[in-house]
Short mmCIF file of C-alpha atoms in Angstrom, two decimals:
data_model
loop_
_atom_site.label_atom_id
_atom_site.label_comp_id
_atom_site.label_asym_id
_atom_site.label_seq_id
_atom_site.Cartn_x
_atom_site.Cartn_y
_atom_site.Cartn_z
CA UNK A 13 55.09 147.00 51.44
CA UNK A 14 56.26 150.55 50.22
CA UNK A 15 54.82 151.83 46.53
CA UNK A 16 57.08 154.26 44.30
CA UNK A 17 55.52 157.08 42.71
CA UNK A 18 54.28 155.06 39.60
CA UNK A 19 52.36 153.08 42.08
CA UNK A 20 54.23 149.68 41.60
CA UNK A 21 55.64 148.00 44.41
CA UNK A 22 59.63 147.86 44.51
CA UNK A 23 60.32 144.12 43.11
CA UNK A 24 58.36 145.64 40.20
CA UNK A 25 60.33 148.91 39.59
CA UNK A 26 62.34 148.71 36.89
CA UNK A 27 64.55 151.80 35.58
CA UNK A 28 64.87 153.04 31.93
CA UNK A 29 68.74 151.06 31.69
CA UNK A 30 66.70 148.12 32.96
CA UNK A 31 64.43 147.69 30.69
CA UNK A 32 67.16 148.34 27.64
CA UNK A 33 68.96 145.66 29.59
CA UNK A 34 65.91 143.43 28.92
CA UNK A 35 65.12 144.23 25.63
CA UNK A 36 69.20 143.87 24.63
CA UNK A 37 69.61 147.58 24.23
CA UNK A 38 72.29 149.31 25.44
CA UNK A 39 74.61 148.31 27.98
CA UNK A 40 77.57 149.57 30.42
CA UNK A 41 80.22 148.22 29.12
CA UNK A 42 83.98 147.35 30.77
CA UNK A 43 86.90 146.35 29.00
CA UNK A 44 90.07 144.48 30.86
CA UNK A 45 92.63 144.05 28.05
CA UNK A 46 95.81 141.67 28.31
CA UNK A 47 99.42 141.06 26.72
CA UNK A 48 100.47 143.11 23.86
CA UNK A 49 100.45 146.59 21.99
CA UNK A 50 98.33 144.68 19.05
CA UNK A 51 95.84 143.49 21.76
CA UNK A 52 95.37 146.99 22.79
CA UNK A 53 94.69 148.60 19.07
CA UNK A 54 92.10 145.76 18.95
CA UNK A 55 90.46 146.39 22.47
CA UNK A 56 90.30 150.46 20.65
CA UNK A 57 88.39 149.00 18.15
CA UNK A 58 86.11 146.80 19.78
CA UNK A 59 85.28 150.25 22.82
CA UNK A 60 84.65 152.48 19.24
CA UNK A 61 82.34 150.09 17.77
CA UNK A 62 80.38 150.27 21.35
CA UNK A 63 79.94 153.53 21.73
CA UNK A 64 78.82 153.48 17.82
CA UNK A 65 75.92 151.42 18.49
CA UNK A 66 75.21 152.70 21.96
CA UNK A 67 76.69 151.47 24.33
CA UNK A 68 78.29 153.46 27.44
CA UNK A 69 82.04 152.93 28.31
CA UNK A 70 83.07 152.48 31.97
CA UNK A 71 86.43 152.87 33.40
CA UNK A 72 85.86 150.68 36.17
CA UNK A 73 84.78 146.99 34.92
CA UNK A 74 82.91 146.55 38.36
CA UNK A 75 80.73 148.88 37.64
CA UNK A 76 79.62 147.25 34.62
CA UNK A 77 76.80 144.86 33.64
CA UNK A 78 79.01 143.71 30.71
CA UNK A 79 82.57 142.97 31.10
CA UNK A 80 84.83 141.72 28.15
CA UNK A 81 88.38 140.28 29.03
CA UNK A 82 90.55 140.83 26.09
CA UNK A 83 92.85 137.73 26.84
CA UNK A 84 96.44 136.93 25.47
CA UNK A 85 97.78 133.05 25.01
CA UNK A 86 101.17 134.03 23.85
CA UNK A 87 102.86 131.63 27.02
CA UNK A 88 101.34 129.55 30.01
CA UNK A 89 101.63 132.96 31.74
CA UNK A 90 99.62 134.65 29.85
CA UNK A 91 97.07 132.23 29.75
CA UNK A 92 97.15 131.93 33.19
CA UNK A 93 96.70 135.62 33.82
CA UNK A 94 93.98 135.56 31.48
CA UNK A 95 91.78 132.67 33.29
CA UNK A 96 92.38 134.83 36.27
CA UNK A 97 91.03 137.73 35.28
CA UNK A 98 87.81 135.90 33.80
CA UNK A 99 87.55 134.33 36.63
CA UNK A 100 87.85 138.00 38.61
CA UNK A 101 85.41 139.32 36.38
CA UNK A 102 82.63 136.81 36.70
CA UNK A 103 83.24 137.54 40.39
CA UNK A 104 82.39 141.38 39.82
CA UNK A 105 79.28 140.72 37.55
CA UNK A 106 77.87 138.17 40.36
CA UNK A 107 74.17 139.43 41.19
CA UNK A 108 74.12 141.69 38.04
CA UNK A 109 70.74 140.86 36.64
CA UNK A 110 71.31 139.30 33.23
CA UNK A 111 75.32 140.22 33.39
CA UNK A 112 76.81 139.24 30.24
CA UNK A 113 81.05 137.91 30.46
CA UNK A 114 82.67 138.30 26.99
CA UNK A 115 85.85 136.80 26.48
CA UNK A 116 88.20 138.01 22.97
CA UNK A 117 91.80 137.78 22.20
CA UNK A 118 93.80 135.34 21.54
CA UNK A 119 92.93 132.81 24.37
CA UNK A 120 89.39 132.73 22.46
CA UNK A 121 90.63 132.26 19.10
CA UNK A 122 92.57 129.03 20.14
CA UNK A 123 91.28 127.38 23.26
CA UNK A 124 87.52 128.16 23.41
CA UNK A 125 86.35 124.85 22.47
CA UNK A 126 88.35 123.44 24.97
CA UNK A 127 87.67 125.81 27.86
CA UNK A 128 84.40 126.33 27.37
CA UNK A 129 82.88 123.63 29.48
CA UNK A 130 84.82 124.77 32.51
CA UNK A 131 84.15 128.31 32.03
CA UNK A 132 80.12 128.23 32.42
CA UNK A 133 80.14 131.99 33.66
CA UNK A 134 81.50 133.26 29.92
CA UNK A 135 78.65 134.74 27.69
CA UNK A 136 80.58 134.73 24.63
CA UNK A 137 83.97 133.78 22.98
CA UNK A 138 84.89 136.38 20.14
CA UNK A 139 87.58 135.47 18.02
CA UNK A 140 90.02 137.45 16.57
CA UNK A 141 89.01 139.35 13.50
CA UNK A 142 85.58 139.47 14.69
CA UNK A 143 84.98 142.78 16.18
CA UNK A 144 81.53 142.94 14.82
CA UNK A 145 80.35 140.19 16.90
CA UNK A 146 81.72 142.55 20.26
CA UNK A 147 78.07 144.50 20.83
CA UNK A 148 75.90 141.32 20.41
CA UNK A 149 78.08 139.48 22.34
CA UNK A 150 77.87 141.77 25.29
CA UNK A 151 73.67 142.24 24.85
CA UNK A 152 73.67 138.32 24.22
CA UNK A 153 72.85 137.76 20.83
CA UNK A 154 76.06 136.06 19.32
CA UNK A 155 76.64 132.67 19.34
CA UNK A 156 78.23 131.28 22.29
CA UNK A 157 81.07 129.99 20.49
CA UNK A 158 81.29 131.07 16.88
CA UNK A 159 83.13 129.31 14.14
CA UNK A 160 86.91 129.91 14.62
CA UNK A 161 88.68 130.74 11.43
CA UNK A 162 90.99 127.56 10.33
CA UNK A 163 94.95 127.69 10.98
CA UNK A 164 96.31 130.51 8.71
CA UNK A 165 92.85 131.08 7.96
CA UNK A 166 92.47 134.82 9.16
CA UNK A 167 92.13 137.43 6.77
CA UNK A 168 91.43 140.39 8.70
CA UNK A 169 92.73 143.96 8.64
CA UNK A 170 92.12 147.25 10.21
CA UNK A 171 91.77 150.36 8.33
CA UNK A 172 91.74 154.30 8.23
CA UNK A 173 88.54 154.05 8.84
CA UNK A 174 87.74 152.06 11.54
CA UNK A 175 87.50 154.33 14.74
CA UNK A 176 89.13 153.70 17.85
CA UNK A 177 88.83 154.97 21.37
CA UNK A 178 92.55 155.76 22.70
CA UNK A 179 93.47 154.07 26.01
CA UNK A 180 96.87 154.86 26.02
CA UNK A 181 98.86 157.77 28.00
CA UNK A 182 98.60 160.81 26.19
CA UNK A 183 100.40 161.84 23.60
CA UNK A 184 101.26 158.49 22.01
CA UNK A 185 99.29 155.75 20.62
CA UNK A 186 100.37 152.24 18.59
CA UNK A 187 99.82 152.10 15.17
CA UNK A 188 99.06 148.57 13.88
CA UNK A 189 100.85 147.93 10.43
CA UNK A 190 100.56 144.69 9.35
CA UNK A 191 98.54 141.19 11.06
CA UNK A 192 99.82 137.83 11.19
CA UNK A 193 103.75 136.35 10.43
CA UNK A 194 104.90 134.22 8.05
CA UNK A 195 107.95 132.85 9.77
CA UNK A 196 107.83 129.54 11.33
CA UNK A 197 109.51 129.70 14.93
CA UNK A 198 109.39 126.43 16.86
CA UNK A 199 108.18 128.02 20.44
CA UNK A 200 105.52 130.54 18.49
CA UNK A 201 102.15 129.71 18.15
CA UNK A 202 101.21 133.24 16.87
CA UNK A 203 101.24 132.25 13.02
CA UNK A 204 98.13 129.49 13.97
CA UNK A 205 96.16 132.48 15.47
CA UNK A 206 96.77 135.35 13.15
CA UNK A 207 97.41 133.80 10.07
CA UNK A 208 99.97 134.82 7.31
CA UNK A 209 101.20 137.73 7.32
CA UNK A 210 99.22 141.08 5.54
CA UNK A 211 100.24 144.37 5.21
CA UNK A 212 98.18 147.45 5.21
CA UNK A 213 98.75 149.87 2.39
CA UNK A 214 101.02 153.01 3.34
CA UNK A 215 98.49 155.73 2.38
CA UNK A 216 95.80 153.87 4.46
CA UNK A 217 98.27 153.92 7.92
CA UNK A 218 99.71 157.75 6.64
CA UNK A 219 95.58 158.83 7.09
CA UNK A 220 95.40 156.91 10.15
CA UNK A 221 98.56 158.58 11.63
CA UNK A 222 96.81 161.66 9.95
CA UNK A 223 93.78 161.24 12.47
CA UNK A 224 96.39 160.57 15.37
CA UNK A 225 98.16 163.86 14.97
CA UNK A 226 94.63 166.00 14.37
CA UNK A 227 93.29 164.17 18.04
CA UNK A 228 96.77 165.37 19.58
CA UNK A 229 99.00 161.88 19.25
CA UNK A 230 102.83 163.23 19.00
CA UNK A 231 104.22 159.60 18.73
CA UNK A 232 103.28 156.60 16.62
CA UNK A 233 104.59 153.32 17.81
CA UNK A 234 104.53 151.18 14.55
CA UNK A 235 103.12 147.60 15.90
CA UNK A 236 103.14 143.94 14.05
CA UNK A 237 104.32 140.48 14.02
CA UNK A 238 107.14 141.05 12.37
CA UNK A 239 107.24 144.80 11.23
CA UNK A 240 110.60 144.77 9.18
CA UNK A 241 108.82 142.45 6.76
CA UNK A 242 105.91 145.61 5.99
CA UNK A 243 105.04 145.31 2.28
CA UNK A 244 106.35 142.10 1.18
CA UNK A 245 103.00 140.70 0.96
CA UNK A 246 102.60 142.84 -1.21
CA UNK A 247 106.20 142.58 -3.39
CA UNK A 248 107.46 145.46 -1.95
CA UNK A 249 111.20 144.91 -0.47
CA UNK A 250 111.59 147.93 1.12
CA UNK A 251 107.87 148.60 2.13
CA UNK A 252 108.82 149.87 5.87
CA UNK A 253 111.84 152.68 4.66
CA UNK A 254 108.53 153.59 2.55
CA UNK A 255 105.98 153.75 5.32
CA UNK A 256 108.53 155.76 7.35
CA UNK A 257 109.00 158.01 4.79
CA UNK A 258 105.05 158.67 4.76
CA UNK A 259 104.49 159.08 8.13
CA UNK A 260 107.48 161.69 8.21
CA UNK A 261 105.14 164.34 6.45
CA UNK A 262 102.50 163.74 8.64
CA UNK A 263 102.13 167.20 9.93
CA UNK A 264 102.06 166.90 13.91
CA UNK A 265 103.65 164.14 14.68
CA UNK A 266 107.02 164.48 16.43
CA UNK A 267 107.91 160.74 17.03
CA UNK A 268 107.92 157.70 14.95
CA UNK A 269 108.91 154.71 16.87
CA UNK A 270 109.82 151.16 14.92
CA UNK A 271 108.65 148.18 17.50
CA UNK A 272 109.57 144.49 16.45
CA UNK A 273 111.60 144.07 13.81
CA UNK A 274 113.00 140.71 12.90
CA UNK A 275 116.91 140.47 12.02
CA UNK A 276 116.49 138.76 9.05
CA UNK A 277 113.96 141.35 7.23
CA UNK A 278 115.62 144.23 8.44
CA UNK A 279 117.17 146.45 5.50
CA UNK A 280 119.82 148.99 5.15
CA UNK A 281 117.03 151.28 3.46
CA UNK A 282 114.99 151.39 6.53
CA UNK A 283 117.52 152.06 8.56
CA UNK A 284 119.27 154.94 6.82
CA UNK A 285 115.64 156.35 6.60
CA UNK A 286 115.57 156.11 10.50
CA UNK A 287 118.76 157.69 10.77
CA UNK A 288 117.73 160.29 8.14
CA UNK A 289 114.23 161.30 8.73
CA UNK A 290 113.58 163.80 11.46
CA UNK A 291 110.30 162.48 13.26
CA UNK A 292 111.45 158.84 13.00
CA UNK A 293 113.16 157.56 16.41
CA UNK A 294 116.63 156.36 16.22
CA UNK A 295 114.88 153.68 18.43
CA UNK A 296 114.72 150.04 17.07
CA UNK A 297 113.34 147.13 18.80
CA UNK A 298 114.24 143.72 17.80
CA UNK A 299 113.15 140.16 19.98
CA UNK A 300 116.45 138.14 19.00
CA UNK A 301 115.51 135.23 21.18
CA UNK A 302 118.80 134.26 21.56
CA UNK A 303 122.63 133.74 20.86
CA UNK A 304 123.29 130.24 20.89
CA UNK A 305 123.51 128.65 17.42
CA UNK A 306 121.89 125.60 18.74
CA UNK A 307 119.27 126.59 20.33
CA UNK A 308 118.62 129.70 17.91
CA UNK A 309 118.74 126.53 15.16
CA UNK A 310 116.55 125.07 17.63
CA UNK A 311 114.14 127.89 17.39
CA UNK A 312 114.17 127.58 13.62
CA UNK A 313 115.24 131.20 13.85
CA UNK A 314 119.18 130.16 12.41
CA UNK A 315 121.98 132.68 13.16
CA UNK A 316 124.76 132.93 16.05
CA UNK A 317 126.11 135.12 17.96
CA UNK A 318 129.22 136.42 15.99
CA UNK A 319 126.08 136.95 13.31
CA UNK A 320 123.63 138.81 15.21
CA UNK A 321 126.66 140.84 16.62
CA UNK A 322 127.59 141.90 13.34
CA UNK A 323 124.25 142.84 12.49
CA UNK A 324 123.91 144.99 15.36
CA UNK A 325 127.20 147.00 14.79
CA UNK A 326 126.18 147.68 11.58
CA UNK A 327 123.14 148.89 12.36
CA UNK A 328 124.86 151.33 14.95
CA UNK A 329 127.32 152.39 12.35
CA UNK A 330 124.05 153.37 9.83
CA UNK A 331 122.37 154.67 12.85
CA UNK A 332 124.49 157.20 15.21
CA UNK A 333 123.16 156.92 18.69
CA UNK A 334 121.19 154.59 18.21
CA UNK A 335 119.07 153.00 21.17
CA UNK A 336 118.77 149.22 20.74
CA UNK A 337 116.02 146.63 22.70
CA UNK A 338 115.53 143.21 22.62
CA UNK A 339 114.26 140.02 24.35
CA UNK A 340 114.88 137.07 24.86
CA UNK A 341 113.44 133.35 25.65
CA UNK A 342 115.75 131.13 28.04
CA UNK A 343 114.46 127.37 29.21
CA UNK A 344 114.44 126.67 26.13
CA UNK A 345 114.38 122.72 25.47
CA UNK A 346 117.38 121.65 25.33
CA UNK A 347 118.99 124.74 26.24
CA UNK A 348 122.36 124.17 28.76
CA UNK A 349 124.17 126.85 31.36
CA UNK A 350 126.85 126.91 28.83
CA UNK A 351 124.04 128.41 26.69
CA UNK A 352 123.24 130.43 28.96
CA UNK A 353 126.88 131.45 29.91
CA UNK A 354 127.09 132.40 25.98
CA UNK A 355 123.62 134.16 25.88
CA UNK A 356 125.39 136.10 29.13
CA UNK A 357 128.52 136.91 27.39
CA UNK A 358 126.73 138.26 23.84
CA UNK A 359 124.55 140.69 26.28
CA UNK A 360 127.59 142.22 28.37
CA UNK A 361 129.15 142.31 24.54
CA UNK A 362 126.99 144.33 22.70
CA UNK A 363 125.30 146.46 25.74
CA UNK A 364 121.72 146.72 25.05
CA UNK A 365 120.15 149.96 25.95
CA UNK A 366 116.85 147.76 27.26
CA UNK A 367 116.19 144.36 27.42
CA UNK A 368 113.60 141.29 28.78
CA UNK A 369 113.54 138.32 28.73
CA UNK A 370 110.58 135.41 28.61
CA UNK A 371 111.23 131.96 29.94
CA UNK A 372 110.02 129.32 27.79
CA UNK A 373 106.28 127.99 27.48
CA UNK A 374 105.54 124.92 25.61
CA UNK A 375 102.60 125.76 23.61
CA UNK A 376 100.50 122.89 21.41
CA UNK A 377 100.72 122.50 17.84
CA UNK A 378 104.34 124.73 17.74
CA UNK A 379 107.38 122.12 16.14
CA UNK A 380 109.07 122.52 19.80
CA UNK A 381 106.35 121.00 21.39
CA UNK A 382 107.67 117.37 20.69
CA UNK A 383 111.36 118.56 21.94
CA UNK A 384 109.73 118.22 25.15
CA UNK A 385 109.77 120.78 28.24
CA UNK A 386 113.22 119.55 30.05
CA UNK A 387 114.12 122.89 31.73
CA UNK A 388 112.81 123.09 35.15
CA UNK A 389 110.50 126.15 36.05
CA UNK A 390 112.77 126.58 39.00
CA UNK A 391 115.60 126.46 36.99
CA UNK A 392 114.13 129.03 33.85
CA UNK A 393 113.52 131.31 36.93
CA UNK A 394 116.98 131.52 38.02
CA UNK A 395 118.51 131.44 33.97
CA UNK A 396 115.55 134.28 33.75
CA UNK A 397 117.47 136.27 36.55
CA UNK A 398 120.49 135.67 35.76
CA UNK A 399 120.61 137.20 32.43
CA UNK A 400 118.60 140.36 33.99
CA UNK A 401 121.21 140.29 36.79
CA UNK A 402 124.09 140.42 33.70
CA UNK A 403 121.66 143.60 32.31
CA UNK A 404 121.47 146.13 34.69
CA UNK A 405 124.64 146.98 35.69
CA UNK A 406 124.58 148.06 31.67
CA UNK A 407 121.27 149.69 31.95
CA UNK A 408 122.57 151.41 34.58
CA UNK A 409 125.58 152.77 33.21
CA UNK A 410 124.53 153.74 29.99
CA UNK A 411 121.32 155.77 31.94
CA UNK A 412 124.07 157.30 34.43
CA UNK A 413 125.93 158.54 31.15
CA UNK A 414 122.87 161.07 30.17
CA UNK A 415 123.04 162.95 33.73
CA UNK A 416 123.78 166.66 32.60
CA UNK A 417 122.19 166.16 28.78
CA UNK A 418 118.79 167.86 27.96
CA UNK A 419 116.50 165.35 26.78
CA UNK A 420 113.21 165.95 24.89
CA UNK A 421 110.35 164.11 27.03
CA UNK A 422 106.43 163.59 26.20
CA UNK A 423 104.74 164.19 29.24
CA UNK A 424 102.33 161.51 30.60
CA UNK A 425 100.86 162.86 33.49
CA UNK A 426 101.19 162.30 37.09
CA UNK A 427 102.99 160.40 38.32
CA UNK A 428 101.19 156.63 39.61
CA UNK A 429 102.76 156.92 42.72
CA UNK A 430 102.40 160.31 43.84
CA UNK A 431 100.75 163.48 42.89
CA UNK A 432 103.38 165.75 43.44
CA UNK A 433 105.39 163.89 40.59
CA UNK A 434 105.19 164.39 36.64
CA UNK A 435 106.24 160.87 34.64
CA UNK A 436 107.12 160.73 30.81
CA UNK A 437 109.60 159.26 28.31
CA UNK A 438 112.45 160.36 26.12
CA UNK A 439 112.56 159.04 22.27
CA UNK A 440 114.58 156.27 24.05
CA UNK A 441 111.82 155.28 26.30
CA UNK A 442 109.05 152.83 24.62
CA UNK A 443 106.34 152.41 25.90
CA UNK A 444 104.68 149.87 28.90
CA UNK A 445 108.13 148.30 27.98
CA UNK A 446 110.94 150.51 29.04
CA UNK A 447 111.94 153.12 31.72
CA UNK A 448 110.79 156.30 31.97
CA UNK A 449 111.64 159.85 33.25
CA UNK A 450 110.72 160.89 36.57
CA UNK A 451 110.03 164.69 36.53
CA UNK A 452 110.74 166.15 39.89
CA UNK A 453 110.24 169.85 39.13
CA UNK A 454 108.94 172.09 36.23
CA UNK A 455 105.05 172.00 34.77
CA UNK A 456 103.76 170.89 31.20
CA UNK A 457 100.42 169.53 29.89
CA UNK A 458 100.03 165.75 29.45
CA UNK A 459 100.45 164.73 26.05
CA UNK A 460 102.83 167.62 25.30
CA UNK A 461 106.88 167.72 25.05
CA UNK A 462 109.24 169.58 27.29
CA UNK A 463 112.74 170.07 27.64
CA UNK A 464 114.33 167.74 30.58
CA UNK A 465 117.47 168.15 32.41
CA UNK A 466 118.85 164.73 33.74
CA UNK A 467 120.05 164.63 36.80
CA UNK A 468 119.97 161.55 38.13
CA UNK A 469 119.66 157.54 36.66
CA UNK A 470 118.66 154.00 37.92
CA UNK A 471 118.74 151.00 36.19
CA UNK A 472 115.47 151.76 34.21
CA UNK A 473 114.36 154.59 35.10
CA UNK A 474 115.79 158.85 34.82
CA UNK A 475 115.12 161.80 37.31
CA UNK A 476 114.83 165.39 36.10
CA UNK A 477 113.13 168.67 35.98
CA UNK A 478 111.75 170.63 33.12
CA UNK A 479 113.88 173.57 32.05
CA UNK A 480 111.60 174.50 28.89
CA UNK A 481 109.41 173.50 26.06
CA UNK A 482 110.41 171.37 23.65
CA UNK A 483 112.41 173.07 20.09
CA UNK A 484 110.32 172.14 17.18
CA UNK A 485 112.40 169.34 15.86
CA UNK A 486 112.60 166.25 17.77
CA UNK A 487 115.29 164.69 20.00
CA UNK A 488 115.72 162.22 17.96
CA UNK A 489 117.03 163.99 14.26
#
């Protein structure tokens, strides 16, 4: 048997990292994170509050020795995607002396005690909220399951000061203004896992957004439940036309990008300040669900199509140019093709700019759970593609009508599919979610904006080349 230098023989060598790993010092740490833009700010929080207390960051999870799965339970889907990848990661940790397999999100916060048992390889369930239980989960001295808040029990909220490690493309990061929803709608399960909905105060998110700019963020994408209703926690009706107002003057930023508004808490004020402010997006994002009066009735989300139409044009008329998204849910219980048909024939009517669409997941402890689950999958699959069928020929056209325009772009970097390729997005482009521009020619810095000249579209995505650097006011004004 071979000695090392320090005279032990090699079972006995143990390195520096080891030992911490023994003692529950610091670890290398890997983060997988799953579903949405408010998943991600969290997953920033929990990497900054790491590296605060020592802990390294890894890019690559296998290289790890303590992997955390930031899960999403949203729809069966999601959950499923989430079991896979703890699954995946136990798999990479396998032979990793005293490995630790954290598991946060939402999947933890309402189905811990009840996957526990068949998930033996986890470590630790965090639930939401609790992102000072993140470091002694991963060195193994949290409780295995902690106590879960009750339903609409959750009370917490991110601030200005909380740091955050960035893990989206350059340039742009999401801004979370507000936790939790108060509406009720039947599929959702969101309010019993976030609780009611809080607001953050404006001056707190204007000195976040003030951080942003200084660490060379040019777009904010403002990120909630339910972001039209900003402020009326806290009795103010027109808290969002105020928050955009704030973030207008933060010096630096270029974009300002309004993600997830609800029709029903969606004023006039806000929108005239997106139409009127120069760093604010004429962008607006807002899940409709549907267009069917009985199923959105259903949904216990009321309206109808000649409604949400109406709503729509006006916000077009308040907003010139505006650039509209939405989603929808089909497979709904209950729901029939002639549902569909009008679903179909409110899309091809208004023309979207972007647009997805979920098929429905029956989710415990929502008020549609008792209606059922009386759509086949096969059948949600096909309603699913038929209403993206009905989409793209719109997508496409209104993409094909911005060939010859110069558009202002943030650069994101290379291109994922080839290195000879620069990829970014114009202020119509959110992102993860929509399109983007595919720059064939030209150079700028990731992170930075540049003048684009279009010349070609697809369904989703544009082709240009940069012609020049971006004028000082953005695209958007």
């Amino acid at each position: 048997m071979s000695d090392h230098d320090d005279g032990r023989p090699a079972t006995a060598q143990r390195t520096d990292a080891e030992r911490d790993l023994e003692l529950g010092g610091p670890r290398r740490v890997g983060l997988v994170s799953l579903g949405c833009p408010k998943n991600r700010v969290d997953a920033e929080l929990m990497l900054a509050r790491l590296r605060a207390e020592g802990h390294e960051l890894v890019d690559d999870p296998q290289q790890a020795d303590a992997i955390i799965v930031n899960t999403c339970a949203f729809i069966d889907e999601a959950k499923e995607e989430s079991i896979e990848a703890i699954l995946e990661a136990s798999q990479w940790l396998e032979g990793r002396e005293d490995g630790k397999l954290v598991v946060t999100g939402c999947l933890a916060q309402r189905h811990a005690p009840d996957i526990a048992d068949d998930l033996p390889e986890v470590s630790a369930f965090v639930p939401l909220g609790e992102v000072g239980l993140v470091p002694k989960a991963v060195t193994g001295t949290a409780p295995r399951i902690p106590e879960l808040p009750e339903r609409y029990g959750a009370t917490f909220l991110d601030d200005a000061t909380a740091a955050r490690v960035l893990t989206s493309a350059p340039g742009s990061a999401y801004l979370k203004i507000s936790e939790g929803c108060d509406h009720q709608c039947s599929f959702c399960a969101i309010p019993a896992m976030r609780g009611r909905h809080r607001s953050r105060p404006v001056d707190d998110l204007v000195a976040e957004a003030t951080t942003l700019a200084g660490q060379g963020v040019r777009e904010v994408v403002l990120v909630a439940q339910d972001s039209s209703a900003y402020g009326h926690d806290r009795q103010e009706r027109e808290g969002l036309s105020r928050l955009l107002t704030g973030l207008d003057g933060v010096d630096g930023l270029d974009w300002v990008r309004v993600m997830y508004a609800y029709p029903n808490t969606l004023s006039e004020k806000t929108l005239r300040a997106m139409a009127e402010l120069p760093s604010v997006c004429r962008y607006l994002d807002m899940p409709l669900q549907h267009a069917s009066r009985r199923v959105l009735k259903d949904m216990a989300r009321g309206g109808s199509r000649d409604h949400l139409r109406r709503q729509l044009e006006r916000a077009r008329e308040l907003v010139p140019g505006l650039v509209l998204r939405t989603t929808f849910i089909v497979g709904f219980p209950g729901e029939t093709e002639d549902d569909v048909a009008e679903l179909i024939g409110f899309i091809e009517e208004v023309e979207f700019d972007h647009l997805g669409v979920f098929t429905y997941s029956q989710q415990d402890g929502t008020t549609a759970h008792p209606l059922g689950d009386t759509v086949s999958e096969e059948e949600k699959a096909a309603r699913r593609d038929a209403v993206m069928e009905a989409q793209a020929p719109i997508s496409k056209r209104l993409n094909e009508a911005r060939v010859g325009q110069e558009l202002e772009v943030l650069v994101e970097g290379v291109h994922p599919e080839s290195e000879h390729l620069l990829v970014g997005r114009w202020w119509g482009q959110a992102p993860d979610v929509d399109g983007t521009v595919i720059l064939t020619d030209g150079h700028a810095e990731p992170g930075t904006l540049a003048r684009v000249l279009i010349e070609e579209a697809h369904e989703y995505d544009l082709v240009g080349r940069i012609v020049g650097p971006a004028a000082d006011a953005p695209e958007g004004s």
